[in-house]
CSV table of C-alpha atoms in Angstrom, one decimal:
chain,number,residue,atom,x,y,z
A,1,GLU,CA,20.4,49.4,0.9
A,2,TYR,CA,18.6,46.1,0.9
A,3,ILE,CA,18.4,42.6,-0.6
A,4,LEU,CA,15.9,42.4,-3.4
A,5,TYR,CA,13.6,39.7,-4.8
A,6,VAL,CA,11.4,40.3,-7.8
A,7,GLY,CA,9.0,37.8,-9.2
A,8,SER,CA,5.8,35.9,-8.5
A,9,LEU,CA,5.1,34.9,-5.0
A,10,THR,CA,4.6,31.2,-5.3
A,11,GLU,CA,5.9,28.1,-3.5
A,12,ARG,CA,8.4,27.3,-6.2
A,13,LYS,CA,10.2,30.6,-5.7
A,14,ASN,CA,11.3,29.3,-2.3
A,15,LEU,CA,10.9,32.6,-0.4
A,16,LEU,CA,9.9,30.9,2.8
A,17,ASN,CA,13.5,29.7,3.1
A,18,VAL,CA,14.7,33.3,2.8
A,19,CYS,CA,12.4,34.2,5.7
A,20,LYS,CA,13.8,31.2,7.7
A,21,ALA,CA,17.3,32.2,6.9
A,22,TYR,CA,16.6,35.6,8.4
A,23,LEU,CA,15.1,34.0,11.4
A,24,GLN,CA,18.3,31.9,12.0
A,25,MET,CA,20.7,34.9,11.7
A,26,GLN,CA,22.5,35.6,14.9
A,27,THR,CA,22.5,39.3,14.4
A,28,GLU,CA,20.0,41.8,15.5
A,29,LYS,CA,20.8,44.2,12.7
A,30,ARG,CA,19.7,42.8,9.4
A,31,ILE,CA,19.8,44.3,5.9
A,32,PRO,CA,16.1,44.4,4.9
A,33,CYS,CA,14.8,42.3,2.1
A,34,VAL,CA,12.4,44.0,-0.3
A,35,VAL,CA,10.1,41.5,-2.0
A,36,ILE,CA,8.4,42.8,-5.1
A,37,GLY,CA,5.7,40.5,-6.6
A,38,ASN,CA,2.1,39.4,-6.6
A,39,GLY,CA,0.7,36.2,-5.0
A,40,GLY,CA,-2.3,34.9,-3.4
A,41,SER,CA,-2.3,32.4,-0.5
A,42,TYR,CA,1.5,31.9,-0.6
A,43,ALA,CA,2.1,35.6,-0.3
A,44,ALA,CA,-0.3,35.7,2.7
A,45,MET,CA,1.5,32.7,4.3
A,46,LEU,CA,4.9,34.5,3.9
A,47,LYS,CA,3.5,37.7,5.4
A,48,LYS,CA,2.0,35.7,8.3
A,49,PHE,CA,5.4,33.9,8.9
A,50,VAL,CA,7.2,37.2,8.9
A,51,THR,CA,4.7,38.7,11.4
A,52,ASP,CA,4.5,35.6,13.6
A,53,ASN,CA,8.3,35.5,13.9
A,54,LYS,CA,8.7,39.3,14.5
A,55,LEU,CA,10.6,39.9,11.2
A,56,GLU,CA,8.5,42.9,10.1
A,57,LYS,CA,11.6,45.2,10.2
A,58,SER,CA,13.4,42.8,7.9
A,59,PHE,CA,10.9,42.3,5.1
A,60,ILE,CA,9.1,44.9,2.9
A,61,PHE,CA,6.4,43.5,0.6
A,62,LEU,CA,5.5,45.5,-2.5
A,63,GLU,CA,3.3,44.7,-5.5
A,64,ASN,CA,2.0,46.4,-8.6
A,65,ILE,CA,4.8,48.9,-9.1
A,66,SER,CA,5.7,50.6,-12.4
A,67,ASN,CA,8.7,49.5,-14.5
A,68,LEU,CA,10.3,52.9,-13.7
A,69,GLU,CA,9.9,52.2,-10.0
A,70,LEU,CA,11.2,48.7,-10.5
A,71,VAL,CA,14.4,49.9,-12.1
A,72,ALA,CA,14.9,52.3,-9.2
A,73,PHE,CA,14.6,49.4,-6.7
A,74,TYR,CA,17.1,47.3,-8.7
A,75,LYS,CA,19.6,50.2,-8.7
A,76,LYS,CA,19.5,50.8,-5.0
A,77,ALA,CA,19.8,47.2,-3.9
A,78,LEU,CA,23.0,45.5,-2.7
A,79,VAL,CA,22.2,42.1,-4.0
A,80,PHE,CA,19.5,40.2,-5.8
A,81,ILE,CA,18.2,36.9,-4.4
A,82,TYR,CA,16.4,34.4,-6.6
A,83,PRO,CA,16.1,31.1,-4.6
A,84,SER,CA,13.7,29.2,-6.9
A,85,VAL,CA,13.5,25.4,-6.7
A,86,TYR,CA,12.7,25.2,-10.4
A,87,GLU,CA,12.6,27.8,-13.2
A,88,GLY,CA,12.7,27.8,-17.0
A,89,PHE,CA,14.9,30.8,-17.0
A,90,GLY,CA,14.5,33.6,-14.5
A,91,ILE,CA,14.4,36.9,-16.5
A,92,PRO,CA,14.8,38.9,-13.3
A,93,LEU,CA,18.3,37.5,-13.0
A,94,LEU,CA,19.3,39.3,-16.1
A,95,GLU,CA,17.4,42.4,-15.2
A,96,ALA,CA,19.3,42.6,-11.9
A,97,MET,CA,22.6,41.9,-13.5
A,98,ALA,CA,21.9,44.6,-16.1
A,99,CYS,CA,21.3,47.0,-13.2
A,100,GLY,CA,24.7,46.1,-11.7
A,101,LEU,CA,23.5,43.7,-9.0
A,102,PRO,CA,25.3,40.6,-8.0
A,103,VAL,CA,22.9,37.6,-7.7
A,104,ILE,CA,22.3,34.8,-5.2
A,105,THR,CA,20.5,32.1,-7.0
A,106,THR,CA,20.1,28.3,-7.2
A,107,VAL,CA,21.2,25.8,-9.8
A,108,GLU,CA,17.5,25.4,-11.0
A,109,THR,CA,17.1,29.0,-12.3
A,110,GLY,CA,19.3,29.3,-15.3
A,111,GLY,CA,21.8,31.1,-13.1
A,112,PRO,CA,24.6,28.7,-13.8
A,113,ASP,CA,24.2,29.6,-17.5
A,114,VAL,CA,25.0,33.3,-16.9
A,115,ILE,CA,26.7,33.5,-13.5
A,116,THR,CA,30.2,32.4,-12.5
A,117,ASP,CA,30.0,31.5,-8.9
A,118,GLY,CA,31.9,34.0,-6.8
A,119,VAL,CA,32.3,36.4,-9.7
A,120,GLU,CA,28.8,37.9,-10.7
A,121,GLY,CA,27.1,36.3,-7.7
A,122,PHE,CA,26.6,33.0,-6.1
A,123,ILE,CA,25.0,29.7,-7.1
A,124,ILE,CA,23.6,27.9,-4.0
A,125,PRO,CA,21.8,24.5,-3.6
A,126,SER,CA,18.1,24.9,-3.7
A,127,ARG,CA,16.0,24.4,-0.6
A,128,SER,CA,19.0,25.1,1.6
A,129,VAL,CA,18.2,27.6,4.4
A,130,GLU,CA,21.8,27.3,5.6
A,131,ALA,CA,23.2,28.3,2.2
A,132,ILE,CA,20.9,31.3,1.9
A,133,GLU,CA,21.8,32.4,5.4
A,134,GLU,CA,25.5,31.9,4.7
A,135,LYS,CA,25.5,34.0,1.5
A,136,ILE,CA,23.4,36.8,3.1
A,137,ALA,CA,25.8,36.9,6.1
A,138,TRP,CA,28.7,37.0,3.6
A,139,CYS,CA,27.1,40.0,1.9
A,140,TYR,CA,26.8,41.8,5.3
A,141,GLN,CA,30.5,41.4,5.8
A,142,HIS,CA,31.7,42.2,2.2
A,143,ILE,CA,29.6,45.1,0.9
A,144,ASN,CA,32.7,46.5,-0.8
A,145,ILE,CA,33.2,43.2,-2.7
A,146,LEU,CA,29.5,43.2,-3.7
A,147,LYS,CA,30.1,46.4,-5.6
A,148,GLN,CA,32.9,44.7,-7.6
A,149,MET,CA,30.6,41.7,-8.2
A,150,GLY,CA,27.9,44.1,-9.4
A,151,ARG,CA,30.2,45.6,-11.9
A,152,ALA,CA,31.1,42.1,-13.2
A,153,ALA,CA,27.4,41.3,-13.3
A,154,ARG,CA,26.7,44.4,-15.4
A,155,CYS,CA,29.6,43.5,-17.8
A,156,LYS,CA,28.3,39.9,-18.2
A,157,ALA,CA,24.7,41.2,-18.8
A,158,GLU,CA,26.0,43.5,-21.6
A,159,GLN,CA,27.4,40.4,-23.4
A,160,LEU,CA,24.2,38.5,-23.2
A,161,THR,CA,22.5,40.0,-26.2
A,162,TRP,CA,20.2,38.3,-28.7
A,163,GLY,CA,22.9,39.1,-31.4
A,164,ASN,CA,25.6,37.3,-29.4
A,165,TYR,CA,23.3,34.4,-28.7
A,166,SER,CA,22.4,34.0,-32.4
A,167,GLN,CA,26.1,34.1,-33.4
A,168,GLN,CA,26.9,31.4,-30.8
A,169,LEU,CA,24.0,29.3,-31.9
A,170,VAL,CA,25.0,29.5,-35.6
A,171,ALA,CA,28.6,28.6,-34.7
A,172,LYS,CA,27.5,25.7,-32.6
A,173,VAL,CA,25.2,24.3,-35.3
A,174,CYS,CA,28.0,24.8,-38.0
A,175,GLY,CA,30.4,23.0,-35.7
A,176,LEU,CA,28.0,20.0,-35.4
A,177,LEU,CA,27.5,19.9,-39.2
A,178,GLU,CA,31.3,19.7,-40.0
């Protein structure tokens, strides 16, 4: 069991703050964080931060995995973290929810459009190491509730189809034309 991040490894994804949150945690035993993605200098900087701060047991970096492997990682995770400081819409949010994962994300990811805070996951302020640490610590203490949140996330993801979206869009446009 682990916390999962999937996406590119760039500065706007804010993963350094996840590393800093782990560093601030007052516990020796930490749920590992699996980071799946590609990146150049930012990925190298993250790995150096992890090594310099002796967090190697807390972070696992993977890249270039197959879609089948990716689904397996989603299904075995406890929670998905997506702490971006800006994002058009983070598709990995929906992938995680479809696999039954609650999500920790920021207001800048599109998360508020698909997640009810405290139901399918958590919406946190961006750039807040403290908020990341607080939600990860909460997850440690409430693993049984995470499973309920994961079921709620899966149900929400099942409602977020293109068919439902187009029906809502048509209804909205018709409402504006009346």
